Coordinates of N, CA, C and O in Angstrom, one line a residue:
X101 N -15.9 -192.0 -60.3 CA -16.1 -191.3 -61.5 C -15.5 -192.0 -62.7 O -14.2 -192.2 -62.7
X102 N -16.2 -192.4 -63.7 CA -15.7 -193.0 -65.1 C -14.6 -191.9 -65.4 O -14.1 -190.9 -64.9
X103 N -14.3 -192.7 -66.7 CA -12.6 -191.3 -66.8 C -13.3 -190.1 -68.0 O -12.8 -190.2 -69.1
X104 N -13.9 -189.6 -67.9 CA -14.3 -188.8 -68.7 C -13.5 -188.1 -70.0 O -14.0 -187.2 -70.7
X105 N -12.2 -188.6 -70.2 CA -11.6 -188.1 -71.4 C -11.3 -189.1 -72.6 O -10.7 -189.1 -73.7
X106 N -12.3 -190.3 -71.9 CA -12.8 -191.1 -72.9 C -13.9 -191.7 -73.5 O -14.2 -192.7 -74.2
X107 N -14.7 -190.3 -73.0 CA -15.6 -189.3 -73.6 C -15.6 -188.4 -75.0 O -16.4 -188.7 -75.9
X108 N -15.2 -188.0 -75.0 CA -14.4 -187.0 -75.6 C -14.1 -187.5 -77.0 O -13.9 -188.7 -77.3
X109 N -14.2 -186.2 -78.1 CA -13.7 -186.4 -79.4 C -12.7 -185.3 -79.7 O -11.6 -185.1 -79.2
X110 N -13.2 -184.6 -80.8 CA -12.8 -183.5 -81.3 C -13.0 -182.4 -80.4 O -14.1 -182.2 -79.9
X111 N -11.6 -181.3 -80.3 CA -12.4 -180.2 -79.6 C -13.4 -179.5 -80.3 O -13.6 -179.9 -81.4
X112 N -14.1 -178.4 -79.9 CA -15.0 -178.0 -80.4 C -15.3 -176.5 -79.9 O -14.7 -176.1 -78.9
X113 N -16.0 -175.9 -80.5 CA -16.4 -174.3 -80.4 C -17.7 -174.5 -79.4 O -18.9 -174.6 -80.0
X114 N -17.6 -174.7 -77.9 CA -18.4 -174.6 -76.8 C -19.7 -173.6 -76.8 O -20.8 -173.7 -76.4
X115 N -19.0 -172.4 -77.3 CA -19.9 -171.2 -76.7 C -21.0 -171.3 -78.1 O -22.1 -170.9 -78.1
X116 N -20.3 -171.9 -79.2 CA -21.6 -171.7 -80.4 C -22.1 -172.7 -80.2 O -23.1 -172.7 -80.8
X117 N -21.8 -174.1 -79.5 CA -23.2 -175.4 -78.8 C -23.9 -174.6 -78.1 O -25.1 -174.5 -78.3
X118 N -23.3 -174.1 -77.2 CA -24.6 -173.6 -76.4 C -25.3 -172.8 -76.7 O -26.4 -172.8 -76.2
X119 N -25.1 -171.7 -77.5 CA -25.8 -171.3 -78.5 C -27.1 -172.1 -79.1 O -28.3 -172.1 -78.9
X120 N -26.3 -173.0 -79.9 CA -27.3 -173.9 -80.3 C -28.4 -174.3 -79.7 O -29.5 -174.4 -80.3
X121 N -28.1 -174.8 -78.3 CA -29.5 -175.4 -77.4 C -30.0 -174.6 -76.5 O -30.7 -175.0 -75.5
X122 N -29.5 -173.2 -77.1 CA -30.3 -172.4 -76.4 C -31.2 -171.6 -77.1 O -31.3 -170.5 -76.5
X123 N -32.0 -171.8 -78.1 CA -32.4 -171.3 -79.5 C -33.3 -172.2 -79.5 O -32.8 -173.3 -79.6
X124 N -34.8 -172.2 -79.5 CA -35.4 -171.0 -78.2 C -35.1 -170.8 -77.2 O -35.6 -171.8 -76.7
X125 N -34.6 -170.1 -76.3 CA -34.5 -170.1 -74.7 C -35.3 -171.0 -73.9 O -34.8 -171.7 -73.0
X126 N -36.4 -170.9 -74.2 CA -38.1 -171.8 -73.6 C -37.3 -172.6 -73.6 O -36.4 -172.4 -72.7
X127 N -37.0 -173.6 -74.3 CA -36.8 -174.9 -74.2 C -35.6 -175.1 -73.1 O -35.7 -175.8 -72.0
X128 N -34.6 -174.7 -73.4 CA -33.0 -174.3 -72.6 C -33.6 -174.9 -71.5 O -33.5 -176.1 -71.1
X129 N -34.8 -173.3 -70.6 CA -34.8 -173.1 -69.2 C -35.8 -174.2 -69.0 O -36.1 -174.4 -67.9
X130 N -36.2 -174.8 -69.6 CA -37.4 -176.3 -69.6 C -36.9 -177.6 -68.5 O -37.4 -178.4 -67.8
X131 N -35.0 -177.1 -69.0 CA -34.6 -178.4 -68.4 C -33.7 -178.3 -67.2 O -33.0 -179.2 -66.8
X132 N -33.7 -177.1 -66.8 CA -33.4 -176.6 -65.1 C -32.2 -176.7 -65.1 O -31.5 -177.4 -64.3
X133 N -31.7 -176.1 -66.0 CA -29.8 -176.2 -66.2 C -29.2 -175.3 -65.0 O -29.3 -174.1 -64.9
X134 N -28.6 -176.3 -64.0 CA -28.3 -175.0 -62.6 C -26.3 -175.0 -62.6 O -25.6 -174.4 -61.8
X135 N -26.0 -175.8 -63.6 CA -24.6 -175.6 -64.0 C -24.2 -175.8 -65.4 O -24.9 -176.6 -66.1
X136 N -22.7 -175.1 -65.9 CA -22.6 -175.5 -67.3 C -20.9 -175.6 -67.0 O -20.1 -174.8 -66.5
X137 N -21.0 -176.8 -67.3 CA -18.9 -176.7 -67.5 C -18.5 -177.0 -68.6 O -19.1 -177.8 -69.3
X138 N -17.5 -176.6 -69.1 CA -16.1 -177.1 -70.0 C -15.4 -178.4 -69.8 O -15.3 -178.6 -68.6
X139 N -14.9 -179.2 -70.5 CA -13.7 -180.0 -70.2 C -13.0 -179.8 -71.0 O -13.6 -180.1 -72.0
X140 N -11.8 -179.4 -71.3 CA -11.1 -179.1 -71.9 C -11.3 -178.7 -73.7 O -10.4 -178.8 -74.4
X141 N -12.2 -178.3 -74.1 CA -12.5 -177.9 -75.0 C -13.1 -179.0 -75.4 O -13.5 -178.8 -76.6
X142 N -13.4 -180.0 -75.1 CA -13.6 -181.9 -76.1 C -15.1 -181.4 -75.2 O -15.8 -180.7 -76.1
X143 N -15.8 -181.4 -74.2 CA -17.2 -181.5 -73.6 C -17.5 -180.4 -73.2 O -16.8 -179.4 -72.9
X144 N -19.1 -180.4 -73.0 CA -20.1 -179.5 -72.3 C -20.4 -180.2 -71.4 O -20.9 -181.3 -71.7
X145 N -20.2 -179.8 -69.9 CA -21.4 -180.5 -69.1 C -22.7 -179.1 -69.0 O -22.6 -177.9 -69.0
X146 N -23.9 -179.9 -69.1 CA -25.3 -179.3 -68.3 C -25.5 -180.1 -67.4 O -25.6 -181.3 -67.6
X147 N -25.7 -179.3 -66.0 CA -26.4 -180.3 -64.9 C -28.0 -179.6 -65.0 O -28.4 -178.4 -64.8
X148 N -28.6 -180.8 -65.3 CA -29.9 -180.6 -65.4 C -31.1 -181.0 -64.5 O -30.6 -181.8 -63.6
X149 N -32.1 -180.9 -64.3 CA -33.4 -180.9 -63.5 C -34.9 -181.3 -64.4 O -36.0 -180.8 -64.3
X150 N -34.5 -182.0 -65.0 CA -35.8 -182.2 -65.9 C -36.4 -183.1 -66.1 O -35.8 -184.1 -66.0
X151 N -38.2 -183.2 -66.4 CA -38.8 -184.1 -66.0 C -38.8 -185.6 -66.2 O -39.7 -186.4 -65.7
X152 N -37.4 -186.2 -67.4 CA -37.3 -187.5 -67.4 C -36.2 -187.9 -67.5 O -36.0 -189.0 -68.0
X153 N -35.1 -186.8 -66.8 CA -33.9 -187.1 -66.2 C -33.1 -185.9 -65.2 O -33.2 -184.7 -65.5
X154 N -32.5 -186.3 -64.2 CA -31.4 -185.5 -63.5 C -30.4 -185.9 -63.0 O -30.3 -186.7 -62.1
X155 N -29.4 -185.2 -63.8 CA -28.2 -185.3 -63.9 C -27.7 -184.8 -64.8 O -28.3 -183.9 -65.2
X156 N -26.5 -185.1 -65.4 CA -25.6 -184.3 -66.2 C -25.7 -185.0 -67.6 O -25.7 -186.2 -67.8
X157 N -25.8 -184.1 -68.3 CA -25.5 -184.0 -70.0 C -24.6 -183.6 -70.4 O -24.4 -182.4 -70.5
X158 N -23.8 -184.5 -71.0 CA -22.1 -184.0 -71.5 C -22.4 -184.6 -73.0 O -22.8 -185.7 -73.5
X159 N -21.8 -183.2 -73.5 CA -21.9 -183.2 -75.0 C -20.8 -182.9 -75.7 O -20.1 -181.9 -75.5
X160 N -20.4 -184.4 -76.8 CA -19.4 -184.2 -77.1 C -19.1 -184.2 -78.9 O -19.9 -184.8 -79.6
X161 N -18.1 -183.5 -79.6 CA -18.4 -183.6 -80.9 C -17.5 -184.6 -81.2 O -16.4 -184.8 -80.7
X162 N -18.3 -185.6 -82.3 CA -17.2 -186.7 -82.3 C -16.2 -186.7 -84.1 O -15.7 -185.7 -84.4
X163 N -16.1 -187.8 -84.8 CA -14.7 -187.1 -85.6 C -15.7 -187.2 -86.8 O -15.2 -186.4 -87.6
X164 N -16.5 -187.6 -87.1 CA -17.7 -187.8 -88.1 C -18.8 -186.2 -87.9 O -20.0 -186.0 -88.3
X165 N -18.1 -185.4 -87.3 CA -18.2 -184.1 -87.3 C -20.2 -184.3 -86.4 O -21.0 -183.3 -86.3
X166 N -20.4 -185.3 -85.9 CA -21.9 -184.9 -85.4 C -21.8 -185.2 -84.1 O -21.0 -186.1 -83.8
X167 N -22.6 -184.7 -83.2 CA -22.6 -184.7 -81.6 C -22.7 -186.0 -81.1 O -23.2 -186.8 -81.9
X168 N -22.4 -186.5 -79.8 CA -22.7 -187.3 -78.8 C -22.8 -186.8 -77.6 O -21.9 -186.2 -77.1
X169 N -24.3 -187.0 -76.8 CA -24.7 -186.8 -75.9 C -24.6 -187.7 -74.8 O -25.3 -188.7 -75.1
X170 N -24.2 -187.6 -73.8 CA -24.4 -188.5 -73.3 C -25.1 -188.1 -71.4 O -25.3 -187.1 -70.7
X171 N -25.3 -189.9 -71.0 CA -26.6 -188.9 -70.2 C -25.6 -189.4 -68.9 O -25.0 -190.5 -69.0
X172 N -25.6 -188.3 -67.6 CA -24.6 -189.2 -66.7 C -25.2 -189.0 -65.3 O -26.0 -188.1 -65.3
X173 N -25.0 -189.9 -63.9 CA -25.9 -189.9 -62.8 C -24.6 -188.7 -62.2 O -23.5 -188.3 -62.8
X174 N -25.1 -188.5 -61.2 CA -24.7 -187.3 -60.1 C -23.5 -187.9 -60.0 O -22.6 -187.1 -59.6
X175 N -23.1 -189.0 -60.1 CA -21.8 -189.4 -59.5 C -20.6 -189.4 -60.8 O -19.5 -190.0 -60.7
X176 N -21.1 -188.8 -62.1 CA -20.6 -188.9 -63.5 C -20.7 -190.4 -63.6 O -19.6 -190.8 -64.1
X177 N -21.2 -191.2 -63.3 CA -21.4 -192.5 -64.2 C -22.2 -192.8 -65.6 O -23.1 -193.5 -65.2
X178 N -22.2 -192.8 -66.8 CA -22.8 -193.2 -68.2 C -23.9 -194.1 -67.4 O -23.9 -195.0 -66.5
X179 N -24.9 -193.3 -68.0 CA -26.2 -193.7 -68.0 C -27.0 -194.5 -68.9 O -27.9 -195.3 -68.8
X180 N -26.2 -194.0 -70.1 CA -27.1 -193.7 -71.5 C -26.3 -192.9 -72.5 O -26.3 -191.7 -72.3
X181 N -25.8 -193.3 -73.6 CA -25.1 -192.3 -75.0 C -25.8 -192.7 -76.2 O -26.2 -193.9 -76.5
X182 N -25.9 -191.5 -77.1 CA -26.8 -191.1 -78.1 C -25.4 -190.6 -79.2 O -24.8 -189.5 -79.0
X183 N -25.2 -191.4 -80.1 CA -24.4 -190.7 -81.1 C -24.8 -190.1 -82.7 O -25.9 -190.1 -83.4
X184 N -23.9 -189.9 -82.8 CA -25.0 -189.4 -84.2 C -25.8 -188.2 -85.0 O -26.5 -187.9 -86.0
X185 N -25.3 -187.6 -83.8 CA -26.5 -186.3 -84.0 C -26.3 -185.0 -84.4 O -25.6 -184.4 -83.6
X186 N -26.6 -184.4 -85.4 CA -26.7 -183.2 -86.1 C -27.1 -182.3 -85.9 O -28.3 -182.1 -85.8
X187 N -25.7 -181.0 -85.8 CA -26.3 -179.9 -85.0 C -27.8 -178.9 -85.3 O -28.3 -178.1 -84.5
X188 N -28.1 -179.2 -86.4 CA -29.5 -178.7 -86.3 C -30.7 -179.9 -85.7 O -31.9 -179.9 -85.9
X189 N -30.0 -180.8 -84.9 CA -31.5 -182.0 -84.3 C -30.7 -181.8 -83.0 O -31.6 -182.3 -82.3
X190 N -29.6 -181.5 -82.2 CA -29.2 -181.6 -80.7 C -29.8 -180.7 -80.0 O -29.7 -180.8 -78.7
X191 N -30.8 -179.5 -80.6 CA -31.5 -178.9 -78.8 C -32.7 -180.2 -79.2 O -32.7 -181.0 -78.3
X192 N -33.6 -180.6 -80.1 CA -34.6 -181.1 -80.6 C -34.4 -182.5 -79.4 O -35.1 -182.9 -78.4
X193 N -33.0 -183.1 -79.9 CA -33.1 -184.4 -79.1 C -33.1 -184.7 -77.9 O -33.7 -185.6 -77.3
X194 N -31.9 -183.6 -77.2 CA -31.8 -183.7 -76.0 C -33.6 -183.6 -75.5 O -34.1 -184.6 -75.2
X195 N -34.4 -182.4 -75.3 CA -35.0 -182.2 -75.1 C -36.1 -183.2 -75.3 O -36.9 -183.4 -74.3
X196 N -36.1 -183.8 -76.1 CA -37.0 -184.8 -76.2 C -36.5 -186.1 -75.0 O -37.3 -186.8 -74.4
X197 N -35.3 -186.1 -75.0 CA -35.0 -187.2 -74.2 C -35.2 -186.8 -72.7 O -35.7 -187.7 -71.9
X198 N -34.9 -185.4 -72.1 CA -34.7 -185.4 -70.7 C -36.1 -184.5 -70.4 O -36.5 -184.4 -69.2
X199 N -36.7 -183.8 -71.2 CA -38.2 -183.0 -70.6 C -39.2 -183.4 -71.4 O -40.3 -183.4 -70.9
X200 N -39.1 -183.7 -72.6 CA -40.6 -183.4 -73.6 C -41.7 -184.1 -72.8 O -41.4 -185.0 -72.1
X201 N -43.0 -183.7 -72.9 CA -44.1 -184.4 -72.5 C -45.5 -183.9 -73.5 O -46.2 -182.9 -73.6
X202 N -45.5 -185.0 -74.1 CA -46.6 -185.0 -75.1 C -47.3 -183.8 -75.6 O -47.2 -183.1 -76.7
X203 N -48.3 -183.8 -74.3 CA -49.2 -182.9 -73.6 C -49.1 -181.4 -73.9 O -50.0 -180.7 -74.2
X204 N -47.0 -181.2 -73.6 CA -46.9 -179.7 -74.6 C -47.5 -179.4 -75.5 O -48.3 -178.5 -75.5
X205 N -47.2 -179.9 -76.4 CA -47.8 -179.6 -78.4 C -49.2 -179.1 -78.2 O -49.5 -178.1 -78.8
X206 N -50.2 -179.7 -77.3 CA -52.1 -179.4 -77.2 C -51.7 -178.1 -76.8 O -52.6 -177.3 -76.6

């Protein structure tokens, strides 16, 4: 397991992210979230099930006040990190990265 607290930024208000990417719900349950953890107030994990990734999504706020996501395999190893991102574009992006399929929109 990578050290996951070097991950990590700023703590942050958990329960109003998840809020966030859960607004629509549709989308939320799209990506088969079958766990949600804490790390000390700095991350969210979602372990997810979705159609262009599985595994864990730990989301972290960094000091430039915008999210980093990052994408991790079953064993917490960094797959993939996305920084940069503003809380009205993090259900939009995640979503685009681990479920979207075109085909939705028709």
């Amino acid at each position: 397991m990578q050290n996951i607290s070097q991950l990590t930024g700023l703590e942050f208000d958990l329960k109003e992210t998840l809020q966030l990417l859960k607004s629509p719900i549709t989308i939320f349950w799209s990506w088969g979230v079958s766990q949600i953890l804490t790390y000390k107030g700095k991350g969210l994990f979602l372990k997810v099930s979705a159609n262009h990734f599985q595994g864990w999504t730990f989301i972290t706020l960094d000091y430039s006040d915008t999210y980093t996501v990052s994408l991790l395999n079953k064993n917490f190893r960094v797959v993939e990190t996305h920084k940069g991102i503003y809380a009205d574009q993090l259900q939009f992006f995640i979503d685009r990265r681990i479920e979207f399929i075109p085909t939705y929109i028709k």
